[in-house]
Structures are given as structure tokens and as C-alpha cells.
Short mmCIF file of C-alpha atoms and ligand atoms in Angstrom, two decimals:
data_model
loop_
_atom_site.label_atom_id
_atom_site.label_comp_id
_atom_site.label_asym_id
_atom_site.label_seq_id
_atom_site.Cartn_x
_atom_site.Cartn_y
_atom_site.Cartn_z
CA MET A 1 50.98 -29.27 3.32
CA THR A 2 51.41 -26.63 6.05
CA ARG A 3 48.18 -25.39 7.51
CA ILE A 4 47.24 -21.69 7.49
CA GLN A 5 47.81 -19.97 10.84
CA MET A 6 45.31 -17.49 12.27
CA ASN A 7 44.51 -15.30 15.26
CA PRO A 8 41.61 -16.47 17.43
CA ILE A 9 37.92 -16.04 16.68
CA VAL A 10 34.95 -16.90 18.90
CA GLU A 11 33.34 -20.25 18.05
CA MET A 12 29.79 -20.84 19.35
CA ASP A 13 28.51 -24.39 18.98
CA GLY A 14 24.78 -25.05 18.83
CA ASP A 15 22.02 -27.62 18.67
CA GLU A 16 20.46 -30.54 16.81
CA MET A 17 21.17 -31.08 13.09
CA THR A 18 23.30 -27.95 12.76
CA ARG A 19 25.50 -29.17 15.64
CA ILE A 20 26.10 -32.37 13.66
CA LEU A 21 26.86 -30.28 10.53
CA TRP A 22 29.18 -28.02 12.52
CA LYS A 23 31.51 -30.89 13.46
CA LYS A 24 31.48 -32.39 9.96
CA ILE A 25 32.25 -29.02 8.32
CA LYS A 26 35.23 -28.46 10.61
CA GLU A 27 36.61 -31.96 10.02
CA THR A 28 36.05 -32.07 6.26
CA LEU A 29 36.58 -28.52 5.03
CA LEU A 30 38.43 -26.44 7.63
CA GLU A 31 40.84 -28.34 9.89
CA PRO A 32 42.78 -30.05 7.05
CA PHE A 33 43.74 -26.61 5.71
CA VAL A 34 43.63 -24.12 8.58
CA GLU A 35 45.06 -24.48 12.08
CA LEU A 36 41.73 -23.36 13.52
CA ASN A 37 42.36 -21.04 16.42
CA THR A 38 39.07 -20.55 18.23
CA GLU A 39 37.82 -19.70 21.70
CA TYR A 40 35.12 -22.36 22.00
CA TYR A 41 31.78 -21.73 23.72
CA ASP A 42 29.19 -24.48 23.83
CA LEU A 43 25.82 -22.76 23.29
CA GLY A 44 24.08 -26.12 22.95
CA LEU A 45 20.91 -26.00 25.06
CA PRO A 46 22.10 -28.53 27.72
CA HIS A 47 25.22 -26.46 28.43
CA ARG A 48 23.30 -23.16 28.41
CA ASP A 49 21.02 -24.72 31.02
CA GLU A 50 23.93 -26.02 33.14
CA THR A 51 25.57 -22.58 33.20
CA GLY A 52 22.37 -20.63 33.82
CA ASP A 53 22.91 -19.14 30.32
CA GLN A 54 26.18 -17.54 31.50
CA VAL A 55 27.97 -19.20 28.56
CA THR A 56 25.96 -17.05 26.12
CA ILE A 57 26.96 -13.87 27.93
CA ASP A 58 30.61 -15.01 28.06
CA ALA A 59 30.57 -15.71 24.32
CA ALA A 60 29.17 -12.25 23.54
CA GLU A 61 31.82 -10.62 25.75
CA ALA A 62 34.49 -12.66 23.93
CA ILE A 63 33.27 -11.28 20.57
CA LYS A 64 33.82 -7.77 21.94
CA ARG A 65 37.40 -8.78 22.75
CA LEU A 66 38.28 -10.75 19.58
CA HIS A 67 36.00 -8.76 17.17
CA VAL A 68 34.96 -11.85 15.13
CA GLY A 69 32.64 -14.73 15.99
CA VAL A 70 30.94 -17.62 14.21
CA LYS A 71 27.78 -19.17 15.60
CA CYS A 72 25.92 -22.44 14.97
CA ALA A 73 22.10 -22.34 15.03
CA THR A 74 20.65 -22.81 18.52
CA ILE A 75 17.28 -23.76 19.97
CA THR A 76 15.24 -20.89 21.36
CA PRO A 77 13.38 -22.70 24.14
CA ASN A 78 9.60 -22.70 24.27
CA LYS A 79 7.31 -24.62 26.62
CA GLN A 80 7.76 -27.86 24.71
CA ARG A 81 11.60 -27.56 24.78
CA VAL A 82 11.55 -26.90 28.54
CA GLU A 83 9.94 -30.34 28.94
CA GLU A 84 12.05 -32.05 26.24
CA TYR A 85 15.35 -30.88 27.80
CA ASN A 86 14.12 -30.71 31.41
CA LEU A 87 15.30 -27.08 31.61
CA HIS A 88 15.63 -25.01 34.79
CA GLN A 89 13.86 -22.16 32.98
CA MET A 90 12.77 -20.97 29.54
CA TRP A 91 16.08 -19.29 28.59
CA LYS A 92 15.97 -16.30 26.28
CA SER A 93 16.99 -16.60 22.63
CA PRO A 94 20.83 -16.65 22.49
CA ASN A 95 20.67 -14.36 19.46
CA ALA A 96 18.66 -11.80 21.42
CA THR A 97 21.13 -11.98 24.34
CA ILE A 98 24.15 -11.56 22.04
CA ARG A 99 22.44 -8.74 20.11
CA ALA A 100 21.62 -6.92 23.35
CA ILE A 101 25.28 -7.11 24.48
CA LEU A 102 26.83 -6.19 21.11
CA ASP A 103 24.06 -3.66 20.24
CA GLY A 104 24.17 -4.64 16.63
CA THR A 105 22.25 -4.78 13.39
CA VAL A 106 21.57 -8.04 11.57
CA PHE A 107 22.36 -8.21 7.84
CA ARG A 108 20.88 -11.10 5.86
CA ALA A 109 22.16 -11.84 2.37
CA PRO A 110 21.27 -14.64 -0.07
CA ILE A 111 23.95 -16.87 -1.63
CA LEU A 112 23.34 -16.89 -5.39
CA THR A 113 24.23 -19.74 -7.75
CA ALA A 114 23.99 -19.97 -11.52
CA HIS A 115 21.18 -22.53 -11.71
CA ILE A 116 18.86 -21.33 -8.96
CA ARG A 117 16.76 -18.52 -10.36
CA PRO A 118 15.11 -16.05 -8.01
CA TYR A 119 11.33 -15.90 -8.36
CA VAL A 120 11.84 -12.26 -9.34
CA GLY A 121 13.58 -12.74 -12.68
CA ASN A 122 15.45 -9.42 -12.78
CA TRP A 123 17.16 -9.95 -9.37
CA THR A 124 20.60 -10.82 -10.71
CA GLN A 125 22.48 -9.45 -7.67
CA PRO A 126 21.85 -10.23 -4.00
CA ILE A 127 19.67 -7.94 -1.88
CA THR A 128 20.92 -7.67 1.70
CA ILE A 129 18.33 -6.79 4.33
CA ALA A 130 19.50 -4.76 7.34
CA ARG A 131 16.90 -5.10 10.07
CA HIS A 132 16.90 -2.77 13.06
CA ALA A 133 16.79 -5.23 15.93
CA TYR A 134 15.52 -3.07 18.79
CA GLY A 135 12.16 -1.71 19.94
CA ASP A 136 8.94 -0.79 18.11
CA ILE A 137 6.24 -3.47 18.36
CA TYR A 138 8.79 -5.99 19.74
CA LYS A 139 8.96 -4.06 23.00
CA ALA A 140 5.46 -2.56 23.08
CA SER A 141 2.75 -2.35 25.73
CA GLU A 142 -0.78 -3.17 24.67
CA ILE A 143 -4.29 -2.95 26.04
CA ARG A 144 -7.36 -4.81 24.86
CA VAL A 145 -10.09 -2.22 25.36
CA THR A 146 -13.39 -3.85 26.27
CA GLN A 147 -15.63 -0.89 27.07
CA PRO A 148 -16.12 2.78 26.10
CA GLY A 149 -13.49 5.20 27.43
CA HIS A 150 -10.72 7.68 26.67
CA ALA A 151 -7.03 6.93 25.94
CA ASP A 152 -4.07 9.35 26.26
CA LEU A 153 -0.36 8.99 25.53
CA VAL A 154 1.45 10.41 28.58
CA PHE A 155 5.18 11.08 28.98
CA THR A 156 6.44 12.02 32.44
CA ALA A 157 9.87 13.65 32.21
CA ALA A 158 12.56 13.10 34.85
CA ASP A 159 11.84 16.63 36.14
CA GLY A 160 8.17 15.79 36.62
CA THR A 161 6.70 17.69 33.67
CA LYS A 162 4.05 15.82 31.74
CA THR A 163 3.29 15.74 28.02
CA THR A 164 -0.15 14.38 27.18
CA VAL A 165 -1.46 13.56 23.72
CA PRO A 166 -5.02 12.30 23.23
CA VAL A 167 -5.16 9.01 21.35
CA MET A 168 -8.80 7.99 21.09
CA ASP A 169 -12.31 8.28 22.51
CA PHE A 170 -13.52 4.71 22.39
CA ALA A 171 -17.26 4.29 21.87
CA GLY A 172 -16.84 0.54 22.43
CA ALA A 173 -14.30 -2.24 22.34
CA GLY A 174 -10.94 -1.75 20.60
CA ILE A 175 -7.17 -2.04 20.90
CA LEU A 176 -4.34 0.23 22.10
CA GLN A 177 -0.56 0.06 21.76
CA GLY A 178 2.37 2.09 23.11
CA MET A 179 5.81 1.60 21.61
CA HIS A 180 9.17 3.33 21.64
CA ASN A 181 12.66 3.56 20.29
CA THR A 182 15.74 5.49 21.41
CA ASP A 183 18.04 7.88 19.56
CA LYS A 184 20.98 5.83 20.81
CA SER A 185 19.69 2.64 19.20
CA ILE A 186 18.70 4.37 15.95
CA ARG A 187 22.15 5.99 15.75
CA SER A 188 23.97 2.71 16.22
CA PHE A 189 21.64 1.13 13.61
CA ALA A 190 22.57 3.91 11.17
CA HIS A 191 26.31 3.53 11.85
CA SER A 192 26.14 -0.25 11.34
CA CYS A 193 24.29 0.21 8.03
CA PHE A 194 26.66 2.85 6.64
CA ASP A 195 29.73 0.83 7.73
CA TYR A 196 28.36 -2.41 6.29
CA ALA A 197 27.48 -0.78 2.94
CA LEU A 198 31.04 0.57 2.76
CA SER A 199 32.52 -2.84 3.62
CA VAL A 200 30.62 -4.55 0.76
CA ARG A 201 30.76 -1.46 -1.53
CA GLN A 202 27.03 -1.48 -2.21
CA ASP A 203 24.45 1.32 -2.22
CA LEU A 204 22.41 1.72 0.94
CA TRP A 205 18.64 2.20 0.74
CA PHE A 206 16.55 3.15 3.76
CA SER A 207 12.78 3.40 3.90
CA THR A 208 10.14 4.22 6.51
CA LYS A 209 6.65 5.76 6.50
CA ASP A 210 7.67 9.26 7.62
CA THR A 211 4.83 11.01 5.73
CA ILE A 212 2.30 9.37 8.06
CA SER A 213 4.43 8.97 11.19
CA LYS A 214 5.62 12.55 11.47
CA GLN A 215 7.49 12.14 14.78
CA TYR A 216 8.35 8.46 15.03
CA ASP A 217 9.45 7.47 11.52
CA GLN A 218 10.54 11.03 10.77
CA THR A 219 13.12 10.74 13.57
CA PHE A 220 14.64 7.65 11.93
CA LYS A 221 14.87 9.53 8.63
CA LEU A 222 16.45 12.65 10.17
CA ILE A 223 19.02 10.73 12.22
CA PHE A 224 20.13 8.73 9.17
CA ALA A 225 20.37 11.92 7.07
CA GLU A 226 22.39 13.75 9.73
CA ILE A 227 24.87 10.91 10.26
CA TYR A 228 25.25 10.45 6.51
CA GLU A 229 26.00 14.13 5.86
CA ASN A 230 28.39 14.51 8.79
CA GLU A 231 30.29 11.25 8.72
CA TYR A 232 29.75 9.21 5.57
CA ARG A 233 28.97 11.28 2.47
CA GLN A 234 32.62 11.68 1.56
CA LYS A 235 33.49 8.01 2.21
CA PHE A 236 30.52 6.90 0.11
CA GLU A 237 31.51 9.18 -2.77
CA GLU A 238 35.07 7.87 -2.64
CA ALA A 239 33.78 4.29 -2.70
CA GLY A 240 31.47 5.12 -5.63
CA ILE A 241 28.31 4.15 -3.75
CA SER A 242 25.26 6.16 -2.69
CA TYR A 243 22.77 6.52 0.14
CA PHE A 244 19.14 6.70 -0.89
CA TYR A 245 16.08 7.37 1.28
CA THR A 246 12.55 6.76 0.05
CA LEU A 247 9.09 5.94 1.46
CA ILE A 248 8.60 2.25 2.20
CA ASP A 249 5.84 1.75 -0.37
CA ASP A 250 7.93 3.42 -3.06
CA ALA A 251 10.91 1.29 -1.97
CA VAL A 252 8.93 -1.96 -2.32
CA ALA A 253 8.01 -1.07 -5.90
CA ARG A 254 11.60 -0.11 -6.75
CA VAL A 255 13.05 -3.25 -5.12
CA ILE A 256 10.83 -5.49 -7.26
CA ARG A 257 11.87 -3.66 -10.46
CA SER A 258 15.59 -3.56 -9.50
CA ASN A 259 18.47 -5.90 -10.35
CA GLY A 260 19.48 -6.11 -6.67
CA GLY A 261 23.03 -5.42 -5.55
CA PHE A 262 22.25 -3.09 -2.62
CA VAL A 263 21.68 -3.09 1.13
CA TRP A 264 18.12 -2.30 2.22
CA ALA A 265 17.83 -0.94 5.76
CA LEU A 266 14.48 -1.39 7.46
CA LYS A 267 12.79 -0.77 10.80
CA ASN A 268 12.29 -3.79 13.03
CA TYR A 269 8.89 -5.01 11.80
CA ASP A 270 9.49 -4.09 8.15
CA GLY A 271 12.81 -5.98 8.27
CA ASP A 272 11.20 -9.03 9.88
CA VAL A 273 8.59 -9.26 7.10
CA MET A 274 10.77 -8.23 4.14
CA SER A 275 13.64 -10.57 5.05
CA ASP A 276 11.31 -13.56 4.84
CA MET A 277 9.91 -12.31 1.54
CA VAL A 278 13.34 -11.64 0.03
CA SER A 279 14.87 -14.92 1.23
CA THR A 280 11.95 -16.93 -0.14
CA ALA A 281 12.10 -15.05 -3.45
CA PHE A 282 15.82 -15.85 -3.75
CA GLY A 283 15.10 -19.57 -3.33
CA SER A 284 15.89 -21.11 0.03
CA LEU A 285 16.44 -20.34 3.71
CA ALA A 286 19.32 -22.83 3.55
CA MET A 287 21.12 -20.40 1.18
CA MET A 288 20.85 -17.32 3.38
CA THR A 289 23.64 -15.95 5.55
CA SER A 290 23.30 -13.64 8.48
CA VAL A 291 25.84 -11.35 10.12
CA LEU A 292 25.44 -9.20 13.21
CA VAL A 293 27.51 -6.01 12.96
CA SER A 294 27.96 -3.87 16.06
CA PRO A 295 28.45 -0.09 15.80
CA ASP A 296 32.02 -0.47 17.09
CA GLY A 297 32.91 -2.98 14.38
CA ASN A 298 32.44 -6.47 15.86
CA TYR A 299 31.14 -9.13 13.44
CA GLU A 300 29.21 -12.30 14.31
CA TYR A 301 28.43 -14.71 11.44
CA GLU A 302 25.78 -17.43 11.25
CA ALA A 303 23.31 -19.20 8.98
CA ALA A 304 19.85 -17.61 8.79
CA HIS A 305 18.07 -20.94 9.27
CA GLY A 306 17.43 -22.80 12.54
CA THR A 307 18.58 -26.15 13.89
CA VAL A 308 16.57 -28.15 11.29
CA THR A 309 14.81 -30.19 13.96
CA ARG A 310 12.84 -32.41 11.59
CA HIS A 311 16.06 -33.67 9.97
CA TYR A 312 17.67 -34.21 13.39
CA TYR A 313 14.88 -36.50 14.57
CA ARG A 314 15.40 -38.56 11.39
CA TYR A 315 19.16 -38.58 12.02
CA LEU A 316 18.57 -39.86 15.57
CA LYS A 317 16.53 -42.75 14.13
CA GLY A 318 19.57 -43.69 12.03
CA GLU A 319 18.08 -42.43 8.76
CA THR A 320 20.31 -40.52 6.30
CA THR A 321 19.48 -36.86 5.86
CA SER A 322 20.07 -34.41 3.05
CA THR A 323 20.61 -31.27 5.13
CA ASN A 324 22.17 -28.34 3.29
CA PRO A 325 25.40 -27.13 4.98
CA ILE A 326 26.02 -24.14 2.66
CA ALA A 327 24.82 -21.30 4.92
CA THR A 328 26.81 -22.72 7.84
CA ILE A 329 29.95 -23.08 5.68
CA PHE A 330 29.51 -19.46 4.55
CA ALA A 331 29.23 -18.38 8.20
CA TRP A 332 32.68 -19.92 8.74
CA SER A 333 34.13 -18.46 5.53
CA GLY A 334 32.71 -15.04 6.45
CA ALA A 335 34.36 -15.16 9.87
CA LEU A 336 37.70 -16.41 8.50
CA ARG A 337 37.67 -13.71 5.78
CA ARG A 338 36.94 -11.01 8.36
CA ARG A 339 39.74 -12.30 10.62
CA GLY A 340 42.08 -12.31 7.62
CA GLU A 341 41.10 -8.77 6.62
CA ILE A 342 41.56 -7.37 10.13
CA ASP A 343 45.00 -8.98 10.52
CA GLY A 344 46.24 -8.62 6.94
CA ASN A 345 46.36 -12.44 6.79
CA ALA A 346 46.14 -12.85 2.99
CA ALA A 347 46.38 -16.66 3.08
CA LEU A 348 43.34 -16.88 5.36
CA THR A 349 41.30 -14.39 3.29
CA ALA A 350 42.16 -16.28 0.11
CA PHE A 351 41.19 -19.62 1.67
CA ALA A 352 37.76 -18.21 2.63
CA GLY A 353 37.17 -17.17 -0.97
CA THR A 354 38.33 -20.51 -2.38
CA LEU A 355 36.07 -22.40 0.03
CA GLU A 356 33.03 -20.35 -1.08
CA ASP A 357 33.93 -20.83 -4.75
CA ALA A 358 34.27 -24.58 -4.17
CA CYS A 359 30.75 -24.70 -2.68
CA LEU A 360 29.20 -22.84 -5.62
CA GLU A 361 31.16 -24.80 -8.23
CA THR A 362 30.04 -28.10 -6.69
CA ILE A 363 26.39 -27.03 -6.95
CA ASN A 364 26.91 -25.72 -10.50
CA ASN A 365 28.39 -29.12 -11.41
CA GLY A 366 25.09 -30.69 -10.36
CA ASP A 367 25.96 -32.10 -6.91
CA MET A 368 23.61 -30.83 -4.20
CA THR A 369 21.25 -31.57 -1.32
CA LYS A 370 17.57 -32.33 -1.77
CA ASP A 371 16.29 -28.82 -1.01
CA LEU A 372 18.39 -27.39 -3.87
CA ALA A 373 17.65 -30.23 -6.30
CA LEU A 374 14.02 -29.07 -6.19
CA LEU A 375 15.01 -25.52 -7.22
CA VAL A 376 17.60 -25.81 -9.99
CA HIS A 377 17.03 -25.13 -13.68
CA ASP A 378 18.97 -26.15 -16.80
CA ILE A 379 20.92 -29.00 -15.19
CA GLU A 380 20.18 -32.55 -14.07
CA PRO A 381 20.90 -32.51 -10.32
CA ARG A 382 22.47 -35.41 -8.42
CA THR A 383 20.82 -35.44 -4.99
CA LEU A 384 23.32 -36.30 -2.27
CA ASP A 385 23.00 -36.87 1.45
CA THR A 386 24.80 -34.48 3.79
CA ASP A 387 28.02 -36.54 3.92
CA GLY A 388 28.07 -37.09 0.18
CA PHE A 389 27.61 -33.38 -0.50
CA LEU A 390 30.37 -32.40 1.93
CA ALA A 391 32.67 -34.96 0.28
CA ALA A 392 31.85 -33.47 -3.14
CA ILE A 393 32.69 -29.96 -1.89
CA ARG A 394 35.93 -31.30 -0.40
CA ASN A 395 36.81 -32.82 -3.74
CA THR A 396 36.27 -29.50 -5.55
CA LEU A 397 38.20 -27.66 -2.83
CA ASP A 398 41.17 -30.07 -3.14
CA GLN A 399 41.26 -29.48 -6.89
CA LYS A 400 41.07 -25.70 -6.52
CA LEU A 401 43.77 -25.58 -3.86
CA ALA A 402 46.03 -27.86 -5.91
CA ALA A 403 45.62 -25.48 -8.86
CA CYS A 404 46.63 -22.45 -6.75
P1 NAP B 1 14.54 -24.37 10.64
O1 NAP B 1 15.48 -25.09 11.52
O2 NAP B 1 15.12 -23.24 9.85
O3 NAP B 1 13.87 -25.42 9.65
C1 NAP B 1 12.63 -25.26 9.01
C2 NAP B 1 12.56 -26.14 7.77
O4 NAP B 1 13.27 -25.48 6.71
C3 NAP B 1 13.24 -27.49 7.91
O5 NAP B 1 12.39 -28.44 8.51
C4 NAP B 1 13.61 -27.78 6.48
O6 NAP B 1 12.48 -28.19 5.72
C5 NAP B 1 14.03 -26.42 5.97
N1 NAP B 1 15.48 -26.15 6.21
C6 NAP B 1 16.02 -25.19 7.01
N2 NAP B 1 17.34 -25.24 6.94
C7 NAP B 1 17.66 -26.24 6.11
C8 NAP B 1 18.90 -26.78 5.66
N3 NAP B 1 20.07 -26.30 6.07
N4 NAP B 1 18.85 -27.84 4.78
C9 NAP B 1 17.69 -28.33 4.36
N5 NAP B 1 16.48 -27.86 4.76
C10 NAP B 1 16.48 -26.82 5.62
O7 NAP B 1 13.33 -23.74 11.49
P2 NAP B 1 12.40 -24.40 12.62
O8 NAP B 1 12.17 -25.84 12.35
O9 NAP B 1 11.26 -23.47 12.72
O10 NAP B 1 13.21 -24.25 13.97
C11 NAP B 1 14.00 -25.28 14.55
C12 NAP B 1 14.74 -24.74 15.77
O11 NAP B 1 15.67 -23.76 15.35
C13 NAP B 1 13.83 -24.08 16.80
O12 NAP B 1 14.12 -24.62 18.09
C14 NAP B 1 14.20 -22.61 16.74
O13 NAP B 1 14.18 -22.03 18.02
C15 NAP B 1 15.60 -22.63 16.21
N6 NAP B 1 15.99 -21.44 15.40
C16 NAP B 1 17.23 -20.93 15.62
C17 NAP B 1 17.71 -19.87 14.87
C18 NAP B 1 19.07 -19.36 15.14
O14 NAP B 1 19.81 -19.90 15.94
N7 NAP B 1 19.48 -18.30 14.48
C19 NAP B 1 16.91 -19.34 13.85
C20 NAP B 1 15.64 -19.89 13.61
C21 NAP B 1 15.20 -20.95 14.39
P3 NAP B 1 12.05 -29.74 5.48
O15 NAP B 1 11.85 -30.35 6.83
O16 NAP B 1 10.81 -29.58 4.66
O17 NAP B 1 13.18 -30.41 4.74
MG1 MG B 2 10.32 -13.41 10.75
#
């Protein structure tokens, strides 16, 4: 059989159990069928440390050049990791570095299968969360007030003029916070959301608390509305989708009553909280994909989960593990599909779809990892270890490709 040819994408290797999965997925499910053409960057923690984290920056720059990347989960070092890996310093999260360079928005979508029912029974379609990944409380300044006093919010313009707004007369102890966002970041967030909704042909919802936050949240609402009217209304109407703004508390009620099938854009903190709620309600973190979309159309795919450290330590002791590779496989299929769509490479796009179908069919047939076996209804699951599950997917994939 001749292997499918492709233009290059950026491949970012990672850490621990997902690094083991990464290699197995390539060997079992990709390389036999596709002549994988990747620019390889090793974002494993030892190599990030050796290069002073330059490799992460190089990988992000490569995504700007090639427009498509696929990333394995990586360790974000903390104090304990600095000791474990004897690091030169506590390197920043690779995802934060890449996001800062690409200036993107992260979209998280669940992978649905027939026998895993969401906790919310009427969610028959996936809900994709678009989280604004800049500013607000994640880049705030705070004061712990310990005595009576007065607080102002002061802005000093470049020309020296000052704007002062009183915040609070403290009679005793309390807390204070100053946070910000920029029009530039909100605009690129809006563009990413409108473009992504068009690419998946789903309605876009956006919600904030603009009735209470009459400057801050109101600005988000107005910028989205302006960009929609000027640049997207016509494209949305042609695609048969809509843009819908509502207050966050109204949105939460509507989301719970909905059937899913839309993209929900949220400010940074709201997106952080809601993405964990939505992914849990859909079943499992191991069935959640994540894609970073930059405003100029670069796509970086990955699994939403981490490096599955607990399984890795068992693997190192020689024990078999039942780690679920689905989200990592879907990161690859997402990147291959995107590459195929950009280049008009129909064979590559079709392969990505067949690979995803093979994964879902294998699970529907009852073969799965332990985490899924605990969630399925209506069938008697066969719990496999990681290798056994990958072999079962390969078997289904072989059958599907032979039938093509
Ligand atoms: P995690 O790797 O997502 O794992 C948490 C737990 O969730 C696992 O112990 C496992 O539960 C379950 N799980 C997650 N993925 C699974 C899979 N594919 N198959 C089966 N079970 C799965 O989160 P963590 O343990 O908090 O973080 C580990 C490391 O990952 C940290 O160093 C963190 O910095 C990093 N991280 C990276 C990213 C990223 O690169 N995007 C994201 C998050 C975290 P059981 O042990 O109960 O089976
Ligand atoms: Mg969170």
C-alpha cells in the first residue's frame, strides 16, 4: 500500500505517560498509512531545560510558519518538578508560552460516543468552550488590606493626565484587586471565536456580566457586537448559523436546557470554571480535545488532559497501564485534517476522518480503557490495557481502510 503524502506540520513531543502514548500512536496508527512529514520539536522537560526553553519558542514560531501544529501534553514545572528533574529554573508553562506567541484562543470540545451518556441527559451534541486566555484575574494585582484606609483606582495616561475613581473607604481589614484587559486581545479573541464557529458551522454564544460591570464586561460585549456586524454577519447567515449574546447567568440556564451543538465563548475565569464543568458533565477528561486558534488562522491541536503522571510511575515500575489515548489520537487527526483542508489534500482529510471513526467504533464495540469502562451504559465493556486498546483500534482501522 502506498502511504499518503503530506506537507509538513509542527510536531511537539512531551512528557511522561503521554510521551509513551505519542510514540505508540505514531507507530501503530499513523506511520503505516501516512508518510508523516513533521518538523519535530522535543518539548519534553529535560530538553526544554537544556535549551533554556528556547525549543518552546522555536516550536511556536514554526507554527506561525507552517500554520498547523500538534502537541503532546507537557509538565508545567512546580517546585517539586524542579527537584525531580534538577532544573535550572522553574520554566513557564509551554502552553502559556505558545499562547503568548500565537495570541490565540483555546477551544475545548468533548468527543461523544454512543454508550457514554453525559450527566446532562439532553446534551446530545458537543458543547465547545472558547476561553479567552489573556488578562483579568490571571494578570491582576492584589492587596491584602490590614488596617482602615482609602483605596482609589488611578490611571496615569501617557500624556500625564490622571483619572481617579474611588474604590472603597475601609473601616478595617479587607481585600483589593486591580485587573485589566486590552482591546487588542479582546478583538483577537472575538475573531478567533467567529472564525472557529464558521469552521465547524455551529452557532456562537457569548456571555458576560455587562449589566453589573458597565465598563469592563460591557466593552467585551460591544467589541464582539461591532466585529460581528462589520465582518461576520453575512458569513454567518450564509453558513446558516447565528451569533447570540446573553448574560452569563441566563446563558448557564440555557446551556443546561439545551441539546448542545454550539460554541460558548467565555471570559478567562468563566471559561476556566465552565470548561471543567462541561468536560466532567460529558464524561471524562480523557475524551476532551483542545485546539488553540490564532486570529491569523494558525491551529495547534492537543489533548485537554495532562501527562497522566500517576500512570507513568506505574509504567516505570513495569506495571501495565490502561491509559486512554483517544484525546491524543484526536489531536493528531485534527492536525492532519486541518493540513489536508488547507492544501486540498483529500486523501489526508479522509484518513483523519476514518481514524476518528475507527476509534469511536472500537469503543462502541465494547473495547476500551479502564476510565471508559466505568462510564459506559448498555454494553458489557472489555477493559484493555493501552497496547491492547491501540491494537483494537488498529484492527478496526485496517478493516475500514480495506473497505474503502
Ligand atoms: P492529568 O495528567 O490530566 O491526570 C489526572 C488524572 O486524570 C489521572 O491521574 C487519571 O486518573 C485521569 N486521566 C487523565 N488523562 C487520562 C487518560 N488519558 N487516561 C486515563 N486517565 C486519565 O493531570 P495531573 O495529574 O494534574 O497533571 C500531570 C502533569 O500534567 C502535571 O505536571 C501538569 O503540569 C501537566 N499538565 C499538562 C497539561 C498540558 O500539557 N496541556 C494540562 C494539564 C496538566 P487516575 O489516576 O484516577 O486513573
Ligand atoms: Mg481549570
